[in-house]
Short mmCIF file of C-alpha atoms in Angstrom, two decimals:
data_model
loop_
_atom_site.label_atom_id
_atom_site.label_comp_id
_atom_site.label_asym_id
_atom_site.label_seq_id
_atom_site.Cartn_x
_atom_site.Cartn_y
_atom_site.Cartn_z
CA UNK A 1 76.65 16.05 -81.96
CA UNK A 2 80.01 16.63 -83.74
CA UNK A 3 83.04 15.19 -80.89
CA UNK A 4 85.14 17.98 -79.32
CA UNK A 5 88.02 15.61 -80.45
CA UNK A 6 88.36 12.25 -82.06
CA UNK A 7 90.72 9.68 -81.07
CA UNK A 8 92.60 10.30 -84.19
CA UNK A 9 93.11 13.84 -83.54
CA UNK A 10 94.41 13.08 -80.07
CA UNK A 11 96.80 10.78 -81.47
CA UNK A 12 97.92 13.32 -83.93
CA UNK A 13 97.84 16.67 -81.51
CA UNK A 14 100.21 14.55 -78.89
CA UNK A 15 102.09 11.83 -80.92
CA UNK A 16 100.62 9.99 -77.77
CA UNK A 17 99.55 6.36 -78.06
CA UNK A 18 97.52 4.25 -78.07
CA UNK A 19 94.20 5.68 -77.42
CA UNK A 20 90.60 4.30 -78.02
CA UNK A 21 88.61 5.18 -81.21
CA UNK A 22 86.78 7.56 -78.88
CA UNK A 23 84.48 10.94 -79.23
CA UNK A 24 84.85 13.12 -76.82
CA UNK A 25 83.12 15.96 -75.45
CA UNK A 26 84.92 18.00 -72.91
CA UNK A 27 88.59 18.54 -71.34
CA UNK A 28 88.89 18.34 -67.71
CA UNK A 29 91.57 18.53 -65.23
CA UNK A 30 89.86 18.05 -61.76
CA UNK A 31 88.14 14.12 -61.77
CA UNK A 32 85.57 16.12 -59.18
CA UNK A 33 83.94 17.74 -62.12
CA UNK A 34 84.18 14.92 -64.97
CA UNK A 35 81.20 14.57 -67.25
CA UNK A 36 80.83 11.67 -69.44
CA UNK A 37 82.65 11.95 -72.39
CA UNK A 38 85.38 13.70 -71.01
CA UNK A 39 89.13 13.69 -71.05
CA UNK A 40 90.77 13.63 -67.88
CA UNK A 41 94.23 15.00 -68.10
CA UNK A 42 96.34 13.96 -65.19
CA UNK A 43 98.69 17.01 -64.08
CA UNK A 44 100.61 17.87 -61.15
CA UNK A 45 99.75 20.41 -58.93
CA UNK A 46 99.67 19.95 -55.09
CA UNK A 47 98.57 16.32 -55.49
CA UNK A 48 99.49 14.25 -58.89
CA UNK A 49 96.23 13.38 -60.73
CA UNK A 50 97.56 10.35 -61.64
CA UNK A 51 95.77 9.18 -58.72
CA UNK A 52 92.67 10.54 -59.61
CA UNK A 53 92.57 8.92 -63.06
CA UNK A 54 90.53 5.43 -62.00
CA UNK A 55 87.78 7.92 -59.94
CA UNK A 56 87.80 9.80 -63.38
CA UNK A 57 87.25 7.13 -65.73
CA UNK A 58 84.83 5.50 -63.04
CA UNK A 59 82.59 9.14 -63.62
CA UNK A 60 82.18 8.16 -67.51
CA UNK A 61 85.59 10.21 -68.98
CA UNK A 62 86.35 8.88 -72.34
CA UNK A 63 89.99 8.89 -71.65
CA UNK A 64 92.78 9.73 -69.57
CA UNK A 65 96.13 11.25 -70.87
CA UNK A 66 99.19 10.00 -68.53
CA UNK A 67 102.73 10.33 -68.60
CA UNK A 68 103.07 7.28 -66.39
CA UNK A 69 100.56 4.10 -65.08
CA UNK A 70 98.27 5.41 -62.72
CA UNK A 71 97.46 3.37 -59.03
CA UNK A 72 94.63 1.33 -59.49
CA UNK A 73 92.71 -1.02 -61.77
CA UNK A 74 92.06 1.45 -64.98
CA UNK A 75 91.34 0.01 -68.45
CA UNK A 76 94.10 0.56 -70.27
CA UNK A 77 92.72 0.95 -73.80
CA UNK A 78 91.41 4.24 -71.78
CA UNK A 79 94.92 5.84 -71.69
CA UNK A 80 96.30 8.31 -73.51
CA UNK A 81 100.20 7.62 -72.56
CA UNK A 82 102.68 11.29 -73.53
CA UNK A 83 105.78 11.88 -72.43
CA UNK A 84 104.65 14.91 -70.02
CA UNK A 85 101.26 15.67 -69.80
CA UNK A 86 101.97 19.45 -69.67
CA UNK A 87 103.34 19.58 -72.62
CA UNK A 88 100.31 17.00 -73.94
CA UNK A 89 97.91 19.57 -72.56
CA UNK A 90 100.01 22.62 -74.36
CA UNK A 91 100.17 20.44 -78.28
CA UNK A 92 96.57 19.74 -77.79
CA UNK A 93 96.17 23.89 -77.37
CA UNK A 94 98.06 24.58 -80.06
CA UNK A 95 96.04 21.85 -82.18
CA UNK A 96 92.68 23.41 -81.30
CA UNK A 97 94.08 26.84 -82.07
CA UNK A 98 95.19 25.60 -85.72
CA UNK A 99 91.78 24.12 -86.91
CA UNK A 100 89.80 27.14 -84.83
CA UNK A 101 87.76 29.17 -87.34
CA UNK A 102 87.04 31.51 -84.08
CA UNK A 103 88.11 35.31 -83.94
CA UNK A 104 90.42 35.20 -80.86
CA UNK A 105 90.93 37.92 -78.23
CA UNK A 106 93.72 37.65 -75.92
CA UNK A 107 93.51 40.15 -72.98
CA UNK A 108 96.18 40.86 -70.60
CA UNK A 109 97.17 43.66 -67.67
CA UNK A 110 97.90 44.42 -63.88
CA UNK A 111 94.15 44.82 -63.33
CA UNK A 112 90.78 44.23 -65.19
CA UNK A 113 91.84 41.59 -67.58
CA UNK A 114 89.31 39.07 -65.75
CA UNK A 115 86.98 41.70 -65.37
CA UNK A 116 87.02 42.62 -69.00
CA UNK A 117 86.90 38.91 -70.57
CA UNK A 118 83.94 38.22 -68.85
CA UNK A 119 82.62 41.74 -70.35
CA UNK A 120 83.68 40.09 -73.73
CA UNK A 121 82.92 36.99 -73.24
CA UNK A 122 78.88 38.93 -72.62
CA UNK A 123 79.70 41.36 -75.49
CA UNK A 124 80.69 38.77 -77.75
CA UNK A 125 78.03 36.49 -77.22
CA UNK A 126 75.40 38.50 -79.22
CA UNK A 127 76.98 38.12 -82.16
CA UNK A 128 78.64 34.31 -82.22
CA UNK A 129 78.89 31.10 -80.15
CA UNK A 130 81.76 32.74 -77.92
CA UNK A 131 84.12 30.78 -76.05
CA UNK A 132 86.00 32.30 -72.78
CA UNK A 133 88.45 30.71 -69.96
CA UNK A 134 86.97 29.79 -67.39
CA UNK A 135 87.45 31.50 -64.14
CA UNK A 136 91.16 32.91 -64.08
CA UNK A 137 92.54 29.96 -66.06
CA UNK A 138 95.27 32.37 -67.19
CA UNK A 139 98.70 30.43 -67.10
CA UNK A 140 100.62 27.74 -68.46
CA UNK A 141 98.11 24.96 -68.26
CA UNK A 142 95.19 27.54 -68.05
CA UNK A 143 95.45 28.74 -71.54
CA UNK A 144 95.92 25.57 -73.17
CA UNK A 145 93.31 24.25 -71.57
CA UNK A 146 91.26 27.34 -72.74
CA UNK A 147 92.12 26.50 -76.23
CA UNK A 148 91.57 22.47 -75.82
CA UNK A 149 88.10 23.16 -74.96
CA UNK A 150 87.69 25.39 -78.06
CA UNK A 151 84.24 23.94 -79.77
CA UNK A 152 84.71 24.02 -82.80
CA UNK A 153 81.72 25.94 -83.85
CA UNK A 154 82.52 29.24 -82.28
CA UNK A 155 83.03 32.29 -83.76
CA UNK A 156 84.85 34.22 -81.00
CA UNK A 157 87.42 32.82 -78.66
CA UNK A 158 88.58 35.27 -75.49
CA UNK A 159 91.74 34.39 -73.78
CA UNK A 160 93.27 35.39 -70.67
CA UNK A 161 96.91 35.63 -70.25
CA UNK A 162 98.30 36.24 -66.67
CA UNK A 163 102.10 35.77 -64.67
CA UNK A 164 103.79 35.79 -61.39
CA UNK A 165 107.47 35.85 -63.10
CA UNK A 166 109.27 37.24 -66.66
CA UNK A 167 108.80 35.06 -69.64
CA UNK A 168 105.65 33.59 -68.63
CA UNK A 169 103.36 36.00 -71.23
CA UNK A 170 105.14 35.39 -74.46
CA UNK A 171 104.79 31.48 -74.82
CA UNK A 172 100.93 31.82 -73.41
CA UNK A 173 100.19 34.43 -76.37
CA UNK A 174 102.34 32.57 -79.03
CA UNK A 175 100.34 29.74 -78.54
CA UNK A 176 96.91 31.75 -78.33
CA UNK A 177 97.98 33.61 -81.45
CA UNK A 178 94.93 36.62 -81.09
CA UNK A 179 93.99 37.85 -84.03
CA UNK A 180 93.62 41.18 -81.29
CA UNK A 181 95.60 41.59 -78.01
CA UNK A 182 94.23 43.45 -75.00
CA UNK A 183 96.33 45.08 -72.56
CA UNK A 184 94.54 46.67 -69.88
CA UNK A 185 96.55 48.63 -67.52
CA UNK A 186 100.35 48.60 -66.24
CA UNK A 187 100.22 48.03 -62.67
CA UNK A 188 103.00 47.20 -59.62
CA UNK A 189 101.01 43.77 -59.12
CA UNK A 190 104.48 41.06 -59.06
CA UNK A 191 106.43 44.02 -58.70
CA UNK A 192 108.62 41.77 -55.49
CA UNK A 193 109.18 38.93 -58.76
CA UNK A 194 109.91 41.40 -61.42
CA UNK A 195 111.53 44.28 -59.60
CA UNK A 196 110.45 47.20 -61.73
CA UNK A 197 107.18 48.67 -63.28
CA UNK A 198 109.14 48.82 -66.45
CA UNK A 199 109.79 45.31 -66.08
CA UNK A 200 105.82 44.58 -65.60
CA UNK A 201 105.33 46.53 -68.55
CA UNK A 202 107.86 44.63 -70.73
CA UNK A 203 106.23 41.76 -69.64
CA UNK A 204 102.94 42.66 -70.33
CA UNK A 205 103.72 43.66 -73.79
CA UNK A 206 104.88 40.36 -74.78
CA UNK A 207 101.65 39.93 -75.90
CA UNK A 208 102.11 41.26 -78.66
CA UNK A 209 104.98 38.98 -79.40
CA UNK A 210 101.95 36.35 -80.31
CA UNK A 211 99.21 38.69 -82.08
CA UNK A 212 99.40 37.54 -85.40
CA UNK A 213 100.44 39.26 -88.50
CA UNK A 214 98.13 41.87 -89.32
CA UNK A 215 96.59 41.67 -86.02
CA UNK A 216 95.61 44.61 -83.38
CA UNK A 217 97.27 45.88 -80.01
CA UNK A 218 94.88 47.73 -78.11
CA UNK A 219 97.11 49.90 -74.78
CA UNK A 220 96.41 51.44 -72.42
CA UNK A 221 95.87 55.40 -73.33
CA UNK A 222 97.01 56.16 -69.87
CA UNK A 223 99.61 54.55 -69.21
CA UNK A 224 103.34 56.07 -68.82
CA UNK A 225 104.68 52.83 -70.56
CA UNK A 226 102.63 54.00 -73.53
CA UNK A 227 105.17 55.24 -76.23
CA UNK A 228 107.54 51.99 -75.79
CA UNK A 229 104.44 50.08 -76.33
CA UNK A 230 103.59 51.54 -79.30
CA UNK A 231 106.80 51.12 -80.30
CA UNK A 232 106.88 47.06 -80.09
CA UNK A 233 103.53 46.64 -81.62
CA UNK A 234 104.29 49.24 -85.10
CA UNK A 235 107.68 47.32 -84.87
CA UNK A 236 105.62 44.01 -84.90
CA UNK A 237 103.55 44.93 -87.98
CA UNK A 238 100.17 45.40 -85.97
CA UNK A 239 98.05 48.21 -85.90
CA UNK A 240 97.36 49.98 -82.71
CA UNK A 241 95.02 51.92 -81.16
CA UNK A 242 94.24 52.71 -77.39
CA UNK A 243 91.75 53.11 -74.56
CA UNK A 244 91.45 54.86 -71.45
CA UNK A 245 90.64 58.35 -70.32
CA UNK A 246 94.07 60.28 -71.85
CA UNK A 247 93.01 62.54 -74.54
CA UNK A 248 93.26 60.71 -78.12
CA UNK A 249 92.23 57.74 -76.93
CA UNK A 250 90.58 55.75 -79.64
CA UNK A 251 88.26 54.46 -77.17
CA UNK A 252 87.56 57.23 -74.48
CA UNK A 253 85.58 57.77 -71.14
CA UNK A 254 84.17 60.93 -71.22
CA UNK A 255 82.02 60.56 -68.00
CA UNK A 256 81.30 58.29 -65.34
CA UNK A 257 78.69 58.48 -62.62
CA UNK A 258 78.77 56.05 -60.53
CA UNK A 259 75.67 54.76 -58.13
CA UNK A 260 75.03 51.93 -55.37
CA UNK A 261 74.51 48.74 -57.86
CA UNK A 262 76.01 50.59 -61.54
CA UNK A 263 76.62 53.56 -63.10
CA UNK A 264 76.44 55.36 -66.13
CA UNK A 265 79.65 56.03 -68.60
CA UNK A 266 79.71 57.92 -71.84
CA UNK A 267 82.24 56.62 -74.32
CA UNK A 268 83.67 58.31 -77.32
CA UNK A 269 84.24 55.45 -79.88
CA UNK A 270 86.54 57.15 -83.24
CA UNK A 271 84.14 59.97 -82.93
CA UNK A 272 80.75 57.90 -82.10
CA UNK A 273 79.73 58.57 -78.65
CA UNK A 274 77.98 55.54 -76.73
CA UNK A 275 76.05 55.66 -73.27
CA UNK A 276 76.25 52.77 -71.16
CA UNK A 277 74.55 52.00 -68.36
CA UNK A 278 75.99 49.54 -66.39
CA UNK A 279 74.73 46.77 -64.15
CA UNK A 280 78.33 46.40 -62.61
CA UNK A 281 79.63 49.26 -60.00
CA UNK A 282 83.25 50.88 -60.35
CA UNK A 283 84.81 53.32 -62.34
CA UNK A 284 87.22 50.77 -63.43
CA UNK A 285 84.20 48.61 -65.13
CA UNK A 286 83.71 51.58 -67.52
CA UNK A 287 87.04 51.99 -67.79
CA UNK A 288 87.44 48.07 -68.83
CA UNK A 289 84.35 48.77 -71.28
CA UNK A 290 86.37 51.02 -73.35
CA UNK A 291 88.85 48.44 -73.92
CA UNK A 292 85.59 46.00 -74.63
CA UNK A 293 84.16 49.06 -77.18
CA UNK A 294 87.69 48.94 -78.98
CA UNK A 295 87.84 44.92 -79.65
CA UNK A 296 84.13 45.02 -80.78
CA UNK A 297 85.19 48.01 -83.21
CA UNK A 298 88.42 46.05 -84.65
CA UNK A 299 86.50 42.99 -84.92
CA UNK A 300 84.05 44.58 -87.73
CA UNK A 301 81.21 44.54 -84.92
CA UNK A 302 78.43 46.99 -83.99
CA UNK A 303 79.18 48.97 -80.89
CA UNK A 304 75.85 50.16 -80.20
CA UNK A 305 74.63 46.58 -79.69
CA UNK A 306 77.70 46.00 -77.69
CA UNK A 307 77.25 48.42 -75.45
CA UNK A 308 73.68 47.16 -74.53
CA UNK A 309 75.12 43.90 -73.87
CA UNK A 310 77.44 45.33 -71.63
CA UNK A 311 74.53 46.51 -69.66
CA UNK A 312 74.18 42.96 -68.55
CA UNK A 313 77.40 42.41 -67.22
CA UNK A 314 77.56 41.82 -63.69
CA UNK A 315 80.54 41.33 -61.31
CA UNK A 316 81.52 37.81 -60.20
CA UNK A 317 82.18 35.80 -57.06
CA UNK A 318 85.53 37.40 -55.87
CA UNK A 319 85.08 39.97 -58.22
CA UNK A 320 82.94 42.58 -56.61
CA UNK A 321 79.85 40.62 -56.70
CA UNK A 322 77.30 42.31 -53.76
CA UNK A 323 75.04 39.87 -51.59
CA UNK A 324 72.76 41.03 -48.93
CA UNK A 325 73.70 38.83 -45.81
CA UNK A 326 72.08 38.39 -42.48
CA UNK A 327 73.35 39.77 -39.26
CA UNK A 328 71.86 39.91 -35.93
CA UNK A 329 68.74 42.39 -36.16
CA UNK A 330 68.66 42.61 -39.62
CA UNK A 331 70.61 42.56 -42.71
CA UNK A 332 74.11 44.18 -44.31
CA UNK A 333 75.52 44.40 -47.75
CA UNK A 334 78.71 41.90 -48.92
CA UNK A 335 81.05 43.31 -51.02
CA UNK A 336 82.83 40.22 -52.03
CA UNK A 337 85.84 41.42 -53.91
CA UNK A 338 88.44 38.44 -52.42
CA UNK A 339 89.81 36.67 -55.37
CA UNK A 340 92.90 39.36 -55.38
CA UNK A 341 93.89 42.71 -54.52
CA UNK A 342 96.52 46.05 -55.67
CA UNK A 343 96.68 48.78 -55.25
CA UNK A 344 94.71 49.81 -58.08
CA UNK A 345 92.18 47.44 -57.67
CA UNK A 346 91.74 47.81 -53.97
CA UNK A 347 91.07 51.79 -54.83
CA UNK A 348 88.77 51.14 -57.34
CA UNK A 349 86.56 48.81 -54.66
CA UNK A 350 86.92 51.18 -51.44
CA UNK A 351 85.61 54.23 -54.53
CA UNK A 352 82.66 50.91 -54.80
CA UNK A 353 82.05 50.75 -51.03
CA UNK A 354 81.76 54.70 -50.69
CA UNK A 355 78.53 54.74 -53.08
CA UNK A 356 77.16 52.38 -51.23
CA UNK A 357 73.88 53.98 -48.71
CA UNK A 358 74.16 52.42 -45.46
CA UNK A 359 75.26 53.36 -42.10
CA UNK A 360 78.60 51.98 -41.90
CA UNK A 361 80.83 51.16 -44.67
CA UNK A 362 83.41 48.28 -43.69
CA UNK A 363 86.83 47.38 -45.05
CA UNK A 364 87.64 43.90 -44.31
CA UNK A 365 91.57 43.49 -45.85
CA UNK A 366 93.98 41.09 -46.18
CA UNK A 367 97.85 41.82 -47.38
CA UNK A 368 98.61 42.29 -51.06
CA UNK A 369 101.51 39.75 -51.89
CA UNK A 370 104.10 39.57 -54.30
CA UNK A 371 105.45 43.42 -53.69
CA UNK A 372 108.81 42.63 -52.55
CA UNK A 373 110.91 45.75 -51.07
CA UNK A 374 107.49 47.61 -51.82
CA UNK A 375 105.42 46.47 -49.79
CA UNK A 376 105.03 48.14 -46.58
CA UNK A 377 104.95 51.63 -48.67
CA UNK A 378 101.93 50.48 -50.86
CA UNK A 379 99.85 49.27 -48.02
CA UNK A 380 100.44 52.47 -45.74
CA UNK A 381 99.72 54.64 -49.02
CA UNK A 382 96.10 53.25 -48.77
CA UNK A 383 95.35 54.56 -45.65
CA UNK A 384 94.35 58.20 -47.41
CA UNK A 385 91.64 56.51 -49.67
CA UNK A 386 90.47 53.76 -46.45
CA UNK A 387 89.90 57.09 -44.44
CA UNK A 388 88.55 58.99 -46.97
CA UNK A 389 85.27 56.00 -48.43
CA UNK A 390 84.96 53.96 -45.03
CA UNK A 391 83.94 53.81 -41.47
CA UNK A 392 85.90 51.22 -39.98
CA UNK A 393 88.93 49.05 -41.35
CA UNK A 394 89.93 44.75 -39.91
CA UNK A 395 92.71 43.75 -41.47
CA UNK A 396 94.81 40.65 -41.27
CA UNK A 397 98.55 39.57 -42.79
CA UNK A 398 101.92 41.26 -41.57
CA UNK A 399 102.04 43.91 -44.77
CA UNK A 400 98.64 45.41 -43.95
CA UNK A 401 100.15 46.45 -40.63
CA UNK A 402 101.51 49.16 -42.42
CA UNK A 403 97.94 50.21 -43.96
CA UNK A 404 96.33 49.89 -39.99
CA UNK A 405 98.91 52.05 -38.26
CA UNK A 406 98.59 54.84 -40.78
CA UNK A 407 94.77 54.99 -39.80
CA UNK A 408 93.36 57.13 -37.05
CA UNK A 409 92.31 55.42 -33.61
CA UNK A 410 88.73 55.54 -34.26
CA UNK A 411 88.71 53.82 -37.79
CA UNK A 412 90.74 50.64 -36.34
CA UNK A 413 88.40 47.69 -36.02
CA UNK A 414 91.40 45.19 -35.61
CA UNK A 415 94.40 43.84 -36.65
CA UNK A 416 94.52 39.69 -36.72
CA UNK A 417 96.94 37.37 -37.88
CA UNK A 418 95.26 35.72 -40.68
CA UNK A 419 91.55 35.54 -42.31
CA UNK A 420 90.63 33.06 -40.19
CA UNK A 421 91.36 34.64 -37.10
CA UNK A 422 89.44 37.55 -38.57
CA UNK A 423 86.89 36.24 -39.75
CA UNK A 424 84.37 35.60 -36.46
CA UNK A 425 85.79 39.10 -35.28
CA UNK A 426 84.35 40.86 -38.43
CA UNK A 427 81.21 38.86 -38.22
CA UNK A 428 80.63 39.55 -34.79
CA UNK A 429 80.90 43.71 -35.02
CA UNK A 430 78.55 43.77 -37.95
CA UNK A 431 75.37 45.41 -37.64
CA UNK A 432 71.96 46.06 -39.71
CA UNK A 433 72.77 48.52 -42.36
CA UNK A 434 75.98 47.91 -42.92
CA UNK A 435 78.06 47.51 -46.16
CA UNK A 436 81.28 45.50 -45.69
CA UNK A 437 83.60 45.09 -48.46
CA UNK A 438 86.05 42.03 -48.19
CA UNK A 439 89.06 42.64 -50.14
CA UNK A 440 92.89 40.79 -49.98
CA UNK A 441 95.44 38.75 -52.41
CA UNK A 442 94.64 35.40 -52.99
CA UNK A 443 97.18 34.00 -51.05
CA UNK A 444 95.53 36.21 -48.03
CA UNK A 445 92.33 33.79 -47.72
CA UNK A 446 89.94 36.26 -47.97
CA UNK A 447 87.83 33.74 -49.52
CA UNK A 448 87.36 32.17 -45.44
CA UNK A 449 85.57 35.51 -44.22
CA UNK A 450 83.25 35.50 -47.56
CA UNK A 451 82.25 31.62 -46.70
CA UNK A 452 82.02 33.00 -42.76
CA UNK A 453 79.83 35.49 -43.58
CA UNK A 454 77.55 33.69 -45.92
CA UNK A 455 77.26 30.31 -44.29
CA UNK A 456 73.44 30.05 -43.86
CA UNK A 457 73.19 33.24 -43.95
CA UNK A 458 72.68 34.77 -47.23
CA UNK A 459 69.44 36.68 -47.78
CA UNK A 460 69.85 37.03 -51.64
#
C-alpha cells in the first residue's frame, strides 16, 4: 500500500528533524484513536498532548511531531521535533494540498455547511475516491488536518471552513485553495464576536479570497448580502453562479414536500429539472441539495446520478439524526439535533418536529451562544414558530429565558439551569408516542440529555 507520507516528505513539509525513515498511514491528533502507522501530532488544546505522545507511540504510531520533549520514556528516533506544532500541522496541509491531484470543494456559511459536505462527501463518492473532514473539523487545526489526511489517490476533496471571530476564513481557504467555494447561507450565528450581519457576510466571503484562479463561487441566491458577493468573486476572476429559492437561481427549489423521515424537492438545474427524494427531513436539506446540484454541475459531473445519491443521505448524530427511544409504557421518537443551534437552524428543526405523527411533539432547548447584545431578542422571536410546530417546550441556559416567557402557560414544561439539570426532568415527562426534539449551541450541553435519553434505552 502506497504510505500516506514518507519520512522524507515529513522532513521536507516541516523543515522538522530528525525523523525515522518511516511510512505512514494516517494523521491523528487524539492518542485515544491511534492506529498503527500513524502520526501523532501533539497540540494544545485543554490538555497539551505532549503528554499523550508515549501512550501514542505505545498504540503502534509511526511518529510523533513535538515542539518540545515529551514526559516519559519515548524513543526518540520516533520524534518529529518543529518549532510549533500548529504551524507543523498547517505546512504539512499545505504540502498535501500541493501534490493533491483531487478536485477540492470548500464549503462555508451560517448554517448547512456540515450538513451539505456530508451531502457531498455522499454525492461525490459515486464518481471518485472522495475525501471529507471529519466531523466539524472546520478551523485552524481542523482544515489542515483535513488536508494532511488527503490520500493521495482521491479524486475529490470536500472541505469545511468555519469561525467564531474575523480573519479566521481567509487563511483556512488560502490554504485549502478549492478549485469551487460553497457558501451556504448568511446567518447572525457569531453575531456577539462580529457585531454585524454585514460583518458575518464579509467574513464568509473570504472564501473566495482562496478559490483559485479560474475557480467557482457558488452564493447564496437568497441572500441580501448577494450583490456585494458577487461583486468580490467577478472582482476575483471566478465565475459565479447561485443557489437557493430567489428567482434566477442557477440551482433552484421549485418544491418541497416534506414528510415524517424525508421529503420530496424538485430542483431546476440551468434549465434541467431534477426530483429528489430524500432520506433526510427539512426543508433546509433540499435547500443544501441545490448548493450540492451546483458543485456537481461545475465539476463536469452528472446531476441525475447525483441526485440519486443524495437520496441516501441521512442526517447525523447532532445533526437531526431520529432514534426511537424507550420510555415508560412504550416508545417516543429522538430528534437529536444538539451539536448547535440559530436561529435558522433551530426553525428549520421545530418545521422537522411538526411533520412528525405522534401525540406530543417536544422541544427540549438549550441557549444559542455567541449573540452578544442580540440575544435575548432572537430567543423570544422563536416563541411564534415553538407555539406554532410543538406541544410543550424545557429549556435550560439564561438566554432561552427570553424564548420561555414569550410562551403561553400551557406550553411551559420547565425552565432549568443547565442540560443537566434538565435532563432527568425531560426524561421523566415523556410518554409513549411522543416526538422530542433536542436542540441547543454546543456550548449548551445538549449532548447530556441525548446520552440521558438513550442510555440503555435505545430501541433502534
Amino acid at each position: 500500500m502506497t504510505p500516506l507520507w514518507t519520512g522524507a516528505e515529513l522532513r521536507a513539509a516541516t523543515h522538522g528533524a530528525p525523523a525515522a525513515d518511516i511510512a505512514a498511514t494516517g494523521v491523528s491528533i487524539d492518542s485515544r484513536s491511534v492506529e498503527p502507522g500513524d502520526i501523532f501530532i501533539a497540540l494544545r488544546d485543554q490538555r497539551d498532548g505532549h503528554e499523550f505522545v508515549a501512550d501514542a507511540l505505545s498504540r503502534g504510531a509511526a511518529l510523533a511531531m513535538v515542539d518540545h520533549m515529551p514526559p516519559g520514556a519515548v524513543d526518540t528516533a520516533k520524534l518529529l521535533r518543529v518549532a510549533d506544532t500548529v504551524a507543523g500541522l498547517t505546512a504539512l496541509g499545505a504540502a498535501a494540498r500541493a501534490r493533491a491531484t483531487a478536485r477540492v470543494v470548500g464549503v462555508t456559511g451560517s448554517v448547512g455547511k456540515t450538513t451539505t459536505k456530508e451531502m457531498l462527501r455522499v454525492t461525490l463518492d459515486a464518481f471518485g475516491v472522495t475525501h471529507a473532514s471529519a466531523a466539524s473539523h472546520n478551523n485552524h487545526w481542523g482544515v489542515p488536518l483535513t488536508l494532511a489526511r488527503l490520500p493521495r489517490d482521491a479524486a475529490y476533496a470536500v472541505i469545511e471552513m468555519g469561525m467564531n471571530n474575523r480573519g479566521e476564513i481567509a487563511p483556512l481557504s488560502r490554504l485549502a485553495r478549492p478549485d469551487v467555494g460553497i457558501i451556504t447561507s448568511i446567518g447572525t450565528a457569531h453575531i456577539g464576536n462580529l457585531g454585524s450581519q454585514a460583518a458575518i457576510a464579509a467574513e464568509k466571503g473570504d472564501i473566495i479570497a482562496g478559490i483559485a484562479p479560474g475557480g467557482t463561487a457558488i452564493l447564496p441566491a437568497d441572500s441580501a448580502f448577494l450583490p456585494e458577493l458577487i461583486a468580490r468573486a467577478r472582482d476575483a476572476g471566478l465565475h459565479v453562479i447561485t443557489h437557493g429559492e430567489a428567482e434566477g437561481a442557477y440551482a433552484r427549489l421549485l418544491y418541497y414536500q416534506a414528510s415524517a423521515e424525508g421529503g420530496v424537492a424538485e430542483i431546476a438545474l440551468l434549465g434541467q429539472s431534477l426530483i429528489l427524494h430524500l432520506a433526510a427531513p427539512g426543508r433546509h436539506v433540499a435547500q443544501n441539495a441545490c448548493a450540492v446540484l451546483a458543485a456537481v454541475k461545475v465539476l463536469g459531473l452528472a446531476p441525475d446520478i447525483a441526485a440519486r445519491g443524495l437520496g441516501e443521505f441521512t442526517a447525523g448524530a447532532g445533526r437531526g439524526a431520529m432514534r426511537r427511544i424507550r420510555v415508560t409504557g412504550g416508545e417516543a421518537l429522538l430528534i437529536d439535533d444538539s451539536y448547535n443551534a440559530s436561529v435558522a437552524s433551530v426553525r428549520a428543526g421545530l418545521a422537522v418536529l411538526a411533520a412528525q405523527p405522534a401525540t406530543r411533539r417536544i422541544f427540549a432547548f438549550g441557549d444559542m451562544l455567541e449573540l452578544g447584545a442580540e440575544g435575548p431578542a432572537q430567543h423570544a422571536a422563536l416563541a411564534q414558530d415553538a407555539q406554532k410546530n410543538c406541544d410543550l417546550v424545557f429549556c435550560c441556559g439564561a438566554l432561552s429565558t427570553h424564548l420561555f416567557e414569550a410562551l403561553p402557560a400551557a406550553q411551559r414544561g420547565g425552565h432549568f439551569l443547565d442540560s443537566t439539570s434538565l435532563a432527568p426532568a425531560l426524561r421523566d415527562a415523556l410518554k409513549p408516542g411522543d416526538a422530542v426534539l433536542v436542540k441547543g449551541s454546543l456550548g449548551s450541553r445538549m449532548g447530556v440529555i441525548i446520552t440521558a435519553l438513550m442510555a440503555g434505552e435505545q430501541v433502534s
